[in-house]
mmCIF file of C-alpha atoms and ligand atoms in Angstrom:
data_model
loop_
_atom_site.group_PDB
_atom_site.id
_atom_site.type_symbol
_atom_site.label_atom_id
_atom_site.label_comp_id
_atom_site.label_asym_id
_atom_site.label_seq_id
_atom_site.Cartn_x
_atom_site.Cartn_y
_atom_site.Cartn_z
ATOM 1 C CA MET A 1 55.550 64.975 39.319
ATOM 2 C CA ASP A 2 54.674 61.309 39.256
ATOM 3 C CA ASN A 3 55.332 60.236 43.144
ATOM 4 C CA PRO A 4 56.619 56.818 43.203
ATOM 5 C CA TYR A 5 56.514 57.453 47.236
ATOM 6 C CA ARG A 6 52.656 57.358 47.467
ATOM 7 C CA ARG A 7 53.741 53.099 47.282
ATOM 8 C CA ALA A 8 55.039 53.165 50.037
ATOM 9 C CA ALA A 9 54.081 50.291 52.563
ATOM 10 C CA TYR A 10 55.823 49.217 56.258
ATOM 11 C CA LEU A 11 57.827 46.482 55.608
ATOM 12 C CA ILE A 12 59.431 45.465 59.422
ATOM 13 C CA SER A 13 60.258 47.200 62.772
ATOM 14 C CA ALA A 14 64.317 46.321 63.641
ATOM 15 C CA HIS A 15 65.506 47.464 67.372
ATOM 16 C CA ARG A 16 68.938 45.586 66.344
ATOM 17 C CA PHE A 17 70.809 45.767 63.290
ATOM 18 C CA SER A 18 70.338 42.021 62.456
ATOM 19 C CA GLN A 19 67.318 42.221 62.107
ATOM 20 C CA LEU A 20 66.979 44.833 59.380
ATOM 21 C CA PRO A 21 66.209 43.442 55.471
ATOM 22 C CA PRO A 22 68.704 41.894 53.386
ATOM 23 C CA ASP A 23 71.038 44.782 52.430
ATOM 24 C CA SER A 24 70.009 44.930 48.936
ATOM 25 C CA GLY A 25 68.892 47.766 46.480
ATOM 26 C CA TRP A 26 68.921 51.224 47.274
ATOM 27 C CA GLU A 27 67.874 52.775 50.847
ATOM 28 C CA VAL A 28 67.398 56.008 52.026
ATOM 29 C CA ALA A 29 66.926 57.039 55.681
ATOM 30 C CA PHE A 30 65.024 59.562 57.353
ATOM 31 C CA ALA A 31 66.876 61.038 60.402
ATOM 32 C CA GLY A 32 66.002 63.146 62.793
ATOM 33 C CA ARG A 33 65.761 64.951 66.459
ATOM 34 C CA SER A 34 62.056 63.527 67.722
ATOM 35 C CA ASN A 35 59.457 65.918 67.617
ATOM 36 C CA ALA A 36 60.800 67.400 64.406
ATOM 37 C CA GLY A 37 58.444 66.391 62.128
ATOM 38 C CA LYS A 38 60.013 63.372 61.057
ATOM 39 C CA SER A 39 56.996 61.413 60.748
ATOM 40 C CA SER A 40 54.905 64.368 59.393
ATOM 41 C CA VAL A 41 57.424 64.528 56.500
ATOM 42 C CA ILE A 42 57.183 60.576 55.304
ATOM 43 C CA ASN A 43 53.507 60.910 55.975
ATOM 44 C CA THR A 44 53.462 64.044 53.235
ATOM 45 C CA LEU A 45 55.637 62.451 51.259
ATOM 46 C CA THR A 46 54.655 59.710 50.583
ATOM 47 C CA ASP A 47 50.622 60.758 50.790
ATOM 48 C CA GLN A 48 49.538 58.502 53.667
ATOM 49 C CA LYS A 49 48.323 60.284 56.667
ATOM 50 C CA SER A 50 49.675 57.657 59.171
ATOM 51 C CA LEU A 51 51.876 55.674 57.552
ATOM 52 C CA ALA A 52 54.666 56.637 60.327
ATOM 53 C CA ARG A 53 52.935 57.181 63.812
ATOM 54 C CA THR A 54 53.277 60.892 64.395
ATOM 55 C CA SER A 55 52.395 59.649 68.004
ATOM 56 C CA LYS A 56 54.858 58.340 70.374
ATOM 57 C CA THR A 57 55.661 55.405 72.574
ATOM 58 C CA PRO A 58 58.985 54.627 74.125
ATOM 59 C CA GLY A 59 60.242 51.483 72.658
ATOM 60 C CA ARG A 60 59.695 51.961 69.271
ATOM 61 C CA THR A 61 61.776 55.370 69.433
ATOM 62 C CA GLN A 62 64.879 52.543 69.291
ATOM 63 C CA GLN A 63 63.202 50.996 66.399
ATOM 64 C CA ILE A 64 64.502 51.154 62.897
ATOM 65 C CA VAL A 65 60.929 51.102 61.272
ATOM 66 C CA MET A 66 61.662 50.509 57.385
ATOM 67 C CA PHE A 67 59.294 50.602 54.302
ATOM 68 C CA SER A 68 59.176 49.263 51.395
ATOM 69 C CA ILE A 69 59.018 51.510 47.546
ATOM 70 C CA ASP A 70 59.205 48.329 45.470
ATOM 71 C CA GLU A 71 61.193 45.534 45.256
ATOM 72 C CA GLN A 72 64.675 46.608 45.638
ATOM 73 C CA ARG A 73 64.378 50.076 47.001
ATOM 74 C CA ARG A 74 63.027 51.354 51.145
ATOM 75 C CA ILE A 75 63.192 53.922 53.811
ATOM 76 C CA ALA A 76 64.283 54.097 57.154
ATOM 77 C CA ASP A 77 62.705 55.658 59.832
ATOM 78 C CA LEU A 78 65.403 56.763 62.052
ATOM 79 C CA PRO A 79 64.798 56.542 65.498
ATOM 80 C CA GLY A 80 65.124 59.887 67.210
ATOM 81 C CA TYR A 81 65.552 60.941 71.100
ATOM 82 C CA GLY A 82 65.283 64.798 71.682
ATOM 83 C CA TYR A 83 64.421 66.573 74.656
ATOM 84 C CA ALA A 84 67.400 66.681 77.443
ATOM 85 C CA ARG A 85 66.433 63.824 79.351
ATOM 86 C CA VAL A 86 67.473 60.756 77.643
ATOM 87 C CA PRO A 87 68.030 57.378 79.912
ATOM 88 C CA GLN A 88 71.320 56.547 79.576
ATOM 89 C CA LYS A 89 71.013 52.862 78.533
ATOM 90 C CA LEU A 90 68.610 54.365 75.710
ATOM 91 C CA LYS A 91 71.297 56.460 73.816
ATOM 92 C CA ALA A 92 73.906 53.652 74.110
ATOM 93 C CA HIS A 93 71.569 51.807 72.296
ATOM 94 C CA TRP A 94 70.377 54.317 69.772
ATOM 95 C CA ARG A 95 74.271 55.420 69.731
ATOM 96 C CA ASP A 96 75.092 52.167 68.917
ATOM 97 C CA LEU A 97 72.640 50.688 66.486
ATOM 98 C CA MET A 98 73.256 54.346 64.838
ATOM 99 C CA ALA A 99 77.169 53.798 64.188
ATOM 100 C CA ALA A 100 76.648 50.179 63.078
ATOM 101 C CA TYR A 101 73.700 51.706 60.540
ATOM 102 C CA PHE A 102 75.853 53.781 59.197
ATOM 103 C CA ASP A 103 78.965 52.182 59.136
ATOM 104 C CA ARG A 104 77.657 48.916 57.703
ATOM 105 C CA ARG A 105 74.616 49.765 55.654
ATOM 106 C CA GLN A 106 75.881 48.990 52.229
ATOM 107 C CA SER A 107 72.622 49.677 50.269
ATOM 108 C CA LEU A 108 72.707 53.465 52.313
ATOM 109 C CA ARG A 109 72.193 56.101 49.351
ATOM 110 C CA GLY A 110 71.577 58.657 51.003
ATOM 111 C CA VAL A 111 70.112 60.635 54.558
ATOM 112 C CA VAL A 112 67.283 62.536 54.914
ATOM 113 C CA LEU A 113 68.039 65.366 58.075
ATOM 114 C CA VAL A 114 64.358 66.346 59.665
ATOM 115 C CA MET A 115 65.429 69.377 61.567
ATOM 116 C CA ASP A 116 62.181 72.186 63.580
ATOM 117 C CA ILE A 117 63.209 75.802 61.484
ATOM 118 C CA ARG A 118 63.552 77.219 64.485
ATOM 119 C CA HIS A 119 65.571 74.471 66.767
ATOM 120 C CA PRO A 120 68.321 74.100 63.480
ATOM 121 C CA MET A 121 72.201 72.374 64.447
ATOM 122 C CA ARG A 122 71.406 70.663 67.763
ATOM 123 C CA PRO A 123 74.214 67.950 68.614
ATOM 124 C CA PHE A 124 71.622 65.318 67.121
ATOM 125 C CA ASP A 125 71.872 66.973 63.895
ATOM 126 C CA THR A 126 75.650 67.649 63.579
ATOM 127 C CA GLN A 127 76.166 63.382 64.829
ATOM 128 C CA MET A 128 73.721 62.879 61.841
ATOM 129 C CA LEU A 129 75.802 64.765 59.536
ATOM 130 C CA ASP A 130 79.769 63.732 60.888
ATOM 131 C CA TRP A 131 78.266 59.724 60.446
ATOM 132 C CA CYS A 132 76.830 60.902 56.583
ATOM 133 C CA GLY A 133 80.309 62.162 56.213
ATOM 134 C CA ALA A 134 82.377 59.423 57.847
ATOM 135 C CA ALA A 135 80.050 57.093 55.876
ATOM 136 C CA GLY A 136 80.395 59.088 52.517
ATOM 137 C CA VAL A 137 76.620 59.527 52.188
ATOM 138 C CA PRO A 138 74.969 62.419 50.867
ATOM 139 C CA CYS A 139 72.579 64.133 53.232
ATOM 140 C CA GLN A 140 69.502 66.677 52.065
ATOM 141 C CA ILE A 141 68.629 68.916 55.234
ATOM 142 C CA LEU A 142 64.941 69.686 55.256
ATOM 143 C CA MET A 143 63.941 72.375 58.103
ATOM 144 C CA THR A 144 60.542 72.068 58.230
ATOM 145 C CA LYS A 145 57.667 73.728 59.683
ATOM 146 C CA ALA A 146 58.962 76.604 57.420
ATOM 147 C CA ASP A 147 54.260 78.092 58.507
ATOM 148 C CA LYS A 148 55.861 78.796 61.431
ATOM 149 C CA LEU A 149 58.093 81.557 59.861
ATOM 150 C CA SER A 150 57.425 84.055 57.676
ATOM 151 C CA ARG A 151 58.830 83.848 54.466
ATOM 152 C CA GLY A 152 61.139 86.402 54.859
ATOM 153 C CA ALA A 153 62.758 84.512 57.864
ATOM 154 C CA ALA A 154 62.183 80.978 56.359
ATOM 155 C CA LYS A 155 64.554 82.269 53.959
ATOM 156 C CA SER A 156 66.979 83.431 55.804
ATOM 157 C CA ALA A 157 67.160 80.689 58.013
ATOM 158 C CA LEU A 158 67.481 78.470 54.849
ATOM 159 C CA LEU A 159 70.523 80.820 54.202
ATOM 160 C CA GLY A 160 71.997 81.001 57.384
ATOM 161 C CA LEU A 161 72.624 77.392 57.043
ATOM 162 C CA ARG A 162 73.506 76.442 53.721
ATOM 163 C CA LYS A 163 76.176 79.000 54.461
ATOM 164 C CA ALA A 164 77.830 76.212 57.149
ATOM 165 C CA LEU A 165 77.019 73.398 55.155
ATOM 166 C CA PRO A 166 79.964 70.793 54.068
ATOM 167 C CA GLY A 167 79.536 69.267 50.268
ATOM 168 C CA GLN A 168 77.171 66.503 49.979
ATOM 169 C CA VAL A 169 75.168 68.412 52.306
ATOM 170 C CA GLY A 170 72.491 70.144 50.767
ATOM 171 C CA ALA A 171 69.263 71.649 51.991
ATOM 172 C CA GLN A 172 65.712 73.480 51.571
ATOM 173 C CA LEU A 173 62.293 74.456 53.527
ATOM 174 C CA PHE A 174 59.794 72.041 53.761
ATOM 175 C CA SER A 175 56.099 72.534 55.539
ATOM 176 C CA THR A 176 52.717 70.372 56.210
ATOM 177 C CA ARG A 177 50.646 73.105 55.030
ATOM 178 C CA GLY A 178 50.886 72.524 51.299
ATOM 179 C CA ALA A 179 53.388 70.398 51.336
ATOM 180 C CA LEU A 180 55.729 72.988 50.685
ATOM 181 C CA GLY A 181 59.150 71.577 49.003
ATOM 182 C CA ARG A 182 57.631 67.584 48.287
ATOM 183 C CA GLU A 183 58.339 68.296 44.911
ATOM 184 C CA GLU A 184 62.106 69.124 45.669
ATOM 185 C CA LEU A 185 62.387 66.189 48.114
ATOM 186 C CA ILE A 186 61.156 63.919 45.271
ATOM 187 C CA ALA A 187 63.873 64.807 42.852
ATOM 188 C CA VAL A 188 66.324 64.697 45.121
ATOM 189 C CA LEU A 189 64.937 61.304 46.013
ATOM 190 C CA ASN A 190 64.533 60.194 42.842
ATOM 191 C CA ALA A 191 67.876 60.468 42.239
ATOM 192 C CA TRP A 192 69.849 58.873 45.126
ATOM 193 C CA PHE A 193 67.073 55.605 44.497
ATOM 194 C CA GLU A 194 68.483 56.215 40.432
ATOM 195 C CA LEU A 195 64.697 56.276 39.278
ATOM 196 C CA GLY A 196 63.216 57.908 36.369
ATOM 197 C CA GLY A 197 64.530 61.573 35.851
ATOM 198 C CA ALA A 198 67.494 61.305 38.653
ATOM 199 C CA ARG A 199 69.571 62.603 36.057
ATOM 200 C CA SER A 200 67.950 66.081 36.012
ATOM 201 C CA ALA A 201 67.334 66.096 39.550
ATOM 202 C CA ALA A 202 70.432 65.407 40.676
ATOM 203 C CA LYS A 203 71.316 68.726 38.582
ATOM 204 C CA ALA A 204 68.409 70.874 40.513
ATOM 205 C CA ARG A 205 70.320 69.708 44.003
HETATM 206 P P1 GDP B 1 58.846 63.235 64.967
HETATM 207 O O1 GDP B 1 58.855 62.882 66.484
HETATM 208 O O2 GDP B 1 59.667 63.817 64.460
HETATM 209 O O3 GDP B 1 58.077 62.276 64.261
HETATM 210 O O4 GDP B 1 57.379 64.393 64.654
HETATM 211 P P2 GDP B 1 55.705 64.573 64.231
HETATM 212 O O5 GDP B 1 56.021 63.965 62.773
HETATM 213 O O6 GDP B 1 55.124 63.611 65.209
HETATM 214 O O7 GDP B 1 55.437 66.230 64.285
HETATM 215 C C1 GDP B 1 55.699 66.452 66.115
HETATM 216 C C2 GDP B 1 54.587 67.903 65.584
HETATM 217 O O8 GDP B 1 54.928 68.792 65.039
HETATM 218 C C3 GDP B 1 53.044 67.463 65.457
HETATM 219 O O9 GDP B 1 52.509 68.076 66.294
HETATM 220 C C4 GDP B 1 53.011 67.984 63.999
HETATM 221 O O10 GDP B 1 51.978 68.321 63.794
HETATM 222 C C5 GDP B 1 53.940 69.309 64.515
HETATM 223 N N1 GDP B 1 54.364 69.328 62.962
HETATM 224 C C6 GDP B 1 54.976 68.761 61.876
HETATM 225 N N2 GDP B 1 55.214 69.135 60.326
HETATM 226 C C7 GDP B 1 54.656 70.735 60.719
HETATM 227 C C8 GDP B 1 54.724 71.913 59.834
HETATM 228 O O11 GDP B 1 54.753 71.267 58.866
HETATM 229 N N3 GDP B 1 53.800 72.020 60.558
HETATM 230 C C9 GDP B 1 53.239 72.882 61.602
HETATM 231 N N4 GDP B 1 53.166 73.359 61.832
HETATM 232 N N5 GDP B 1 52.806 71.571 62.566
HETATM 233 C C10 GDP B 1 54.093 70.209 61.679
#
């Protein structure tokens, strides 16, 4: 399958909503708790080793990092936070930025929510799903690091998760090992971005 996401290039990092690029065309956002594997997903999708950084610097966790696919299409790497102790100030900034983003970003066409298959549906994730629901934006959950479980266990984790999902939310397995799930993700993104073959991809979802 042709992979249009190989063309992805770094555009800008925004600490505030007002710093985002013009709100035109199509945008798909990637979200996930820190360490879930979001940077690895973006690097695997785009076939670029270090487009999204896999090492963390504290400041970066508060920024939306924007990548362009073409003049009209963008990927937004949303800030995540992870383990229990998050400074209150950082969390408040994150919440304000995300609320503004989901509420006001007209070009947002879909959200890819990355979860470690061993730790799905944490409060961060349900919050993201709530925002997607409120904004009427479809979501595709990636249960990543699927290689950490046996095939059977990964499949039953996926089936278990699917049962609990509202409409507009899809779920699939993913792993950087062998780029498991990349084609499925590309099909979903192509549909949201209205890129070639979008109609059949939408059906597959
Ligand atoms: P982020 O904080 O969500 O961007 O997470 P990273 O992409 O930096 O990944 C966190 C850690 O998980 C890193 O050590 C990655 O090498 C590891 N990781 C990410 N994806 C996978 C995967 O599919 N399989 C395995 N085994 N490890 C992964």
